[in-house]
mmCIF file of C-alpha atoms in Angstrom:
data_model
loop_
_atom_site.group_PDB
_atom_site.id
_atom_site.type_symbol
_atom_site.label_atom_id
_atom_site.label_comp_id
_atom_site.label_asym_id
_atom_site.label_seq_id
_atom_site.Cartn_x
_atom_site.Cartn_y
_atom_site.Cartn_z
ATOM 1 C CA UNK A 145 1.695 -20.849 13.374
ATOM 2 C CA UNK A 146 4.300 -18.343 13.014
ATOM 3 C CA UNK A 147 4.164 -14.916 13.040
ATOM 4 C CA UNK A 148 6.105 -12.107 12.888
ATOM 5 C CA UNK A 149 5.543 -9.349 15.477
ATOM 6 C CA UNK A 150 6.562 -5.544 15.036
ATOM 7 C CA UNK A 151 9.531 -4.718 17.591
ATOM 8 C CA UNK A 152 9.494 -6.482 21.096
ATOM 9 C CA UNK A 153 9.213 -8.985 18.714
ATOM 10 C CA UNK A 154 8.107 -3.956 17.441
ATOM 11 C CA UNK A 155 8.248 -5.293 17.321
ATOM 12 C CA UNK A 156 6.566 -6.241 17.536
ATOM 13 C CA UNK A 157 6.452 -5.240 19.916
ATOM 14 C CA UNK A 158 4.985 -2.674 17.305
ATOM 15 C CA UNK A 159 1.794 -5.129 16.596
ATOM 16 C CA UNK A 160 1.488 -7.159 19.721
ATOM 17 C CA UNK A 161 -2.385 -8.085 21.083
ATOM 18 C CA UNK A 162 -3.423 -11.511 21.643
ATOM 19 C CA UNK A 163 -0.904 -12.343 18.956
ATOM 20 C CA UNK A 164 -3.410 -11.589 15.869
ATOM 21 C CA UNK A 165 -1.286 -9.084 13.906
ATOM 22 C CA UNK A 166 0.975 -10.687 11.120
ATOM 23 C CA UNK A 167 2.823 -9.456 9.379
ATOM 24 C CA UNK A 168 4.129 -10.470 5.555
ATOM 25 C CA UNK A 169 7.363 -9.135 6.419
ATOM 26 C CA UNK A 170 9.636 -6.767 8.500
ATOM 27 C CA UNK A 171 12.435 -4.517 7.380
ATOM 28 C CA UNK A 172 14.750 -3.158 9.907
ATOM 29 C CA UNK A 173 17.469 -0.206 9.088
ATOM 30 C CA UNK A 174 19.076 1.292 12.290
ATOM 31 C CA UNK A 175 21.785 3.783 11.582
ATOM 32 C CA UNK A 176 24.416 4.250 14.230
ATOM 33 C CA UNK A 177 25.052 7.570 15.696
ATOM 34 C CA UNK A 178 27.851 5.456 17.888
ATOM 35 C CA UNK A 179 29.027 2.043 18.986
ATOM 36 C CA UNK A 180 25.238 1.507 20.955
ATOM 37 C CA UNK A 181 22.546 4.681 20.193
ATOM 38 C CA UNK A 182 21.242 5.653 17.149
ATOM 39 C CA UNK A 183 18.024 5.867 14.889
ATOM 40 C CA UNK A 184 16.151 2.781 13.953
ATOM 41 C CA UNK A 185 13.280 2.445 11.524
ATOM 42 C CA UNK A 186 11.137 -0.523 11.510
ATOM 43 C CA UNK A 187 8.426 -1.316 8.290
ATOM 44 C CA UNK A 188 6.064 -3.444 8.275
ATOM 45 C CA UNK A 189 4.999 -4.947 4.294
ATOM 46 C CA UNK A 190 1.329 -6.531 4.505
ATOM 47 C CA UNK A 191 -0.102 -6.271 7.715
ATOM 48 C CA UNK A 192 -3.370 -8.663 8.303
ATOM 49 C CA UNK A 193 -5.252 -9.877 11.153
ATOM 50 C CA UNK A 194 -5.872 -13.963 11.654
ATOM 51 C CA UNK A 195 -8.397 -13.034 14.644
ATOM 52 C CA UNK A 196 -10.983 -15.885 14.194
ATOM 53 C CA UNK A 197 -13.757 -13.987 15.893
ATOM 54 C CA UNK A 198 -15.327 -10.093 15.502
ATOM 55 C CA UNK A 199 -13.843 -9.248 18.746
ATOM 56 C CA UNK A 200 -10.145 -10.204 18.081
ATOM 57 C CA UNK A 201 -10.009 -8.507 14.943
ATOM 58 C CA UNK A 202 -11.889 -5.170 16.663
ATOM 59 C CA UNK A 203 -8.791 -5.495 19.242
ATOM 60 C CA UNK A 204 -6.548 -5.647 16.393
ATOM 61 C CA UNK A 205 -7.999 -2.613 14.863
ATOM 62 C CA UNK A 206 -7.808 -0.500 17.590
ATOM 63 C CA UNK A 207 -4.240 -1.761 18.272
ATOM 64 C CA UNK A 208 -3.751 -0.520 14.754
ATOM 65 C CA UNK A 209 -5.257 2.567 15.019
ATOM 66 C CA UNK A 210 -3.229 3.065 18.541
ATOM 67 C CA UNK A 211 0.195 2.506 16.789
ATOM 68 C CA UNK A 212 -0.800 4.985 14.410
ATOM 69 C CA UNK A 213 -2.777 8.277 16.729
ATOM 70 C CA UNK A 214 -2.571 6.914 20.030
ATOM 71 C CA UNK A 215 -0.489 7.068 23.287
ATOM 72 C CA UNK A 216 -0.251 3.726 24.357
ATOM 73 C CA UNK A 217 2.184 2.830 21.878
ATOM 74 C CA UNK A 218 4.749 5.306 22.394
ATOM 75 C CA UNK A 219 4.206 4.116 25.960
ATOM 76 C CA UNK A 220 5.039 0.935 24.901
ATOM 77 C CA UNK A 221 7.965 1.807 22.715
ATOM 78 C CA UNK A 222 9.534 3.551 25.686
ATOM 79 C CA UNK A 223 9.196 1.119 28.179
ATOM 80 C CA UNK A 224 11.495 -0.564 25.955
ATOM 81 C CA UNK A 225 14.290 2.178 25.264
ATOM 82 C CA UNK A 226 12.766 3.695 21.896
ATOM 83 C CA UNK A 227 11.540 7.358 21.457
ATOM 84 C CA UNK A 228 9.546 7.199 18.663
ATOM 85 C CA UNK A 229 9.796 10.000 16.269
ATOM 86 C CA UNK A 230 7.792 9.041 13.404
ATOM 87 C CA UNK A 231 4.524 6.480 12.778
ATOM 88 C CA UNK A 232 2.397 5.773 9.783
ATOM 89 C CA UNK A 233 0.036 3.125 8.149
ATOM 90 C CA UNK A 234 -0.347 3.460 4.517
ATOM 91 C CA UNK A 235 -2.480 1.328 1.223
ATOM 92 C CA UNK A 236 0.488 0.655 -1.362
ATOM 93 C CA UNK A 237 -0.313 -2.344 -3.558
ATOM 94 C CA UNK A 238 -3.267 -3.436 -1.850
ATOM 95 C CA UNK A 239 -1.132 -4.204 0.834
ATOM 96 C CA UNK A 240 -1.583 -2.195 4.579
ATOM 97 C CA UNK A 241 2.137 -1.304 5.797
ATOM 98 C CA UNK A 242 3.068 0.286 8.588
ATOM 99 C CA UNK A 243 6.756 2.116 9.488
ATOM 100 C CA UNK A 244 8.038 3.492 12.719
ATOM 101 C CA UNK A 245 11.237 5.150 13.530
ATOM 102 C CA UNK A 246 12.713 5.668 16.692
ATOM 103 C CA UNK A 247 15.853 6.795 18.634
ATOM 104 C CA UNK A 248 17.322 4.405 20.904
ATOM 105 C CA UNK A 249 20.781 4.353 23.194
ATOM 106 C CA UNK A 250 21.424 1.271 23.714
ATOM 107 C CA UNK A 251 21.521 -1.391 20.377
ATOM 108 C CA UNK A 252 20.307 -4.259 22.435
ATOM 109 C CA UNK A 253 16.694 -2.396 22.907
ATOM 110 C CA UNK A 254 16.043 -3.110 18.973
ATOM 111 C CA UNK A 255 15.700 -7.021 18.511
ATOM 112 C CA UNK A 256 18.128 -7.465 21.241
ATOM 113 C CA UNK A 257 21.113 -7.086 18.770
ATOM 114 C CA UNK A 258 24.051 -7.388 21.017
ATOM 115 C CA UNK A 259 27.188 -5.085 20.574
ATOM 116 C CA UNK A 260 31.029 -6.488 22.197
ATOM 117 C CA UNK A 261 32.888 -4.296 21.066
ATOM 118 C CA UNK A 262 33.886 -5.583 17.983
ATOM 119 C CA UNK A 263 30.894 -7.269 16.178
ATOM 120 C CA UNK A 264 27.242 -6.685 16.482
ATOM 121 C CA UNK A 265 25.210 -9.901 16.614
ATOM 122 C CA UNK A 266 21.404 -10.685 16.323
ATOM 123 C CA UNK A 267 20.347 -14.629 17.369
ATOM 124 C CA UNK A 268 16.795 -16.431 16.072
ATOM 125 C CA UNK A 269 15.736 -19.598 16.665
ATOM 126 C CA UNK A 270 16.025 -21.695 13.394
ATOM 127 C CA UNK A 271 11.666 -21.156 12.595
ATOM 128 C CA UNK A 272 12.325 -17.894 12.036
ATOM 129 C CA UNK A 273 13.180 -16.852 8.643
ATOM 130 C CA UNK A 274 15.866 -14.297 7.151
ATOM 131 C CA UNK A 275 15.756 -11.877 4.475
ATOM 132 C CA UNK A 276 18.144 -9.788 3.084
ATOM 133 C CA UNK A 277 20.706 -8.538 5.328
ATOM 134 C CA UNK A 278 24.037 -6.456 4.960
ATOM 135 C CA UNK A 279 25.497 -8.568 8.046
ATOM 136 C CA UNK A 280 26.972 -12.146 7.231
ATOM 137 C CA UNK A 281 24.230 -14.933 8.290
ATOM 138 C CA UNK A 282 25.239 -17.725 10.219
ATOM 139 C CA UNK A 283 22.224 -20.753 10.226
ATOM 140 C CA UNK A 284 23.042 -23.841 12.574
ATOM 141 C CA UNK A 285 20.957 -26.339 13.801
ATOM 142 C CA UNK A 286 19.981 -24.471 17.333
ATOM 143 C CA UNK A 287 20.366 -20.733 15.880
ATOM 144 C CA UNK A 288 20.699 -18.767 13.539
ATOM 145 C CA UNK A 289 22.529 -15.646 13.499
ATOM 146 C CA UNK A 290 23.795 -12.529 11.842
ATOM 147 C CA UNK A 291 27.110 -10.241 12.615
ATOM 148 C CA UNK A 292 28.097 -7.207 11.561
ATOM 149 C CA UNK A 293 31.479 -5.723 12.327
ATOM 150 C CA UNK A 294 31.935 -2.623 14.425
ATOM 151 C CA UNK A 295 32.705 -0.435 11.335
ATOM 152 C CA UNK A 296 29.180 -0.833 10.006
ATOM 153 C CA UNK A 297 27.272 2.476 10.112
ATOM 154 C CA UNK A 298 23.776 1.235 9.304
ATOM 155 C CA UNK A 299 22.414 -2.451 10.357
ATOM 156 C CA UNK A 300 19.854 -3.773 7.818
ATOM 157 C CA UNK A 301 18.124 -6.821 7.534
ATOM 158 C CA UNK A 302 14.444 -8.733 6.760
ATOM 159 C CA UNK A 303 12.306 -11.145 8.736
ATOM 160 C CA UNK A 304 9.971 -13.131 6.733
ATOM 161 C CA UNK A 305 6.779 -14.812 7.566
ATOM 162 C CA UNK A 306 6.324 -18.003 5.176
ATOM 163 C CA UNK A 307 3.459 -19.700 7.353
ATOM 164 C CA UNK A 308 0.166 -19.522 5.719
ATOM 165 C CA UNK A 309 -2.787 -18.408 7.808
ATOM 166 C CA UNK A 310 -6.157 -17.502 6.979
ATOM 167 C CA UNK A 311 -6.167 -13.952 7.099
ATOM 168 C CA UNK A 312 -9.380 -10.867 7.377
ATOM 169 C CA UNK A 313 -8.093 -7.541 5.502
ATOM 170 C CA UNK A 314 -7.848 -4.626 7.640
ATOM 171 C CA UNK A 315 -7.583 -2.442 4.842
ATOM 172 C CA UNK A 316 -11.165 -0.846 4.676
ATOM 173 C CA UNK A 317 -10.887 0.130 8.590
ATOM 174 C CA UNK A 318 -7.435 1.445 8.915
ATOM 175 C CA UNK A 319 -7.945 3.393 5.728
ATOM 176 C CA UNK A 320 -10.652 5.087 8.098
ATOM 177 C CA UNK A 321 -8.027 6.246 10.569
ATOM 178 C CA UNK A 322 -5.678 7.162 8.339
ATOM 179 C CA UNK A 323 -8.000 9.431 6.426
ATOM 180 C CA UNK A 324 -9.480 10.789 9.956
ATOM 181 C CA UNK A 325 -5.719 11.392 10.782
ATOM 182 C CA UNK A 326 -5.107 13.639 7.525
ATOM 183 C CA UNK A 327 -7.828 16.200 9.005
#
């Protein structure tokens, strides 16, 4: 099944356990400050859990709940170049949805876009699935890529997860933690 994770793939990075997090889809907008650093924000539309037992889905929780209060994911985030700044979970639409914005200086620690010097480039495998994008998308039968050309200021663009799964709401508890991080 596919699934889309939040940066390390966050991104997932930004949701990553046992691989129980999906994710509906992710928005990325990273604004250059030059050719290779800059500010990044990463959002997360309708995040779910497909854990198929009690314990999975308490791991997912608290992975949640981590992302949001904890230490472990900035941690995380800076192992991999990223200084997060900002974090939240919020209930729009019935839908849980998490964004996170971090600093980075080097482009290739968000998604592994790759800067030459003239064009920034960002290379999927064919399963996964595009968005919108202000880049120019390039689908073959191995890859599929988008480029941007070194004027660009800001980098946007959507990955979208079309694969059905059965998934548990994690509404009720991360509303919880949300509320309890309001106090």
């Amino acid at each position: 099944m596919k699934k889309l994770m939040l940066l390390a793939a966050v991104v997932v990075l930004f949701f990553s356990s046992q691989g129980c997090l999906v994710v509906q889809k992710m928005k990325f907008e990273i604004d250059l400050r030059n050719d290779t650093a800059g500010v990044a924000t990463a959002y997360a539309y309708g995040i779910a859990s497909d854990a198929i037992g009690n314990k999975e889905y308490d791991d997912d929780v608290y992975l949640l709940s981590d992302m949001l209060t904890g230490t472990g994911f900035l941690e995380y985030m800076e192992n991999f170049g990223r200084k997060v700044i900002f974090r939240e979970l919020t209930v729009d639409n019935n839908l849980l949805n998490g964004k996170v914005v971090f600093t980075f200086d080097n482009i290739v620690n968000v998604e592994n876009i790759i800067f030459d010097g003239d064009y920034y480039y960002l290379t999927l495998p064919p399963s996964e699935v595009f968005g919108e994008t202000n880049g120019l998308l390039i689908q073959e039968e191995d890859y599929q890529r988008v480029i941007w050309g070194k004027e660009v200021e800001k980098i946007e663009f959507e990955l979208l997860n079309t694969s059905p799964a059965k998934l548990k709401d994690m509404i009720p508890e991360m509303e919880k933690v949300i509320k309890s991080q309001k106090k």
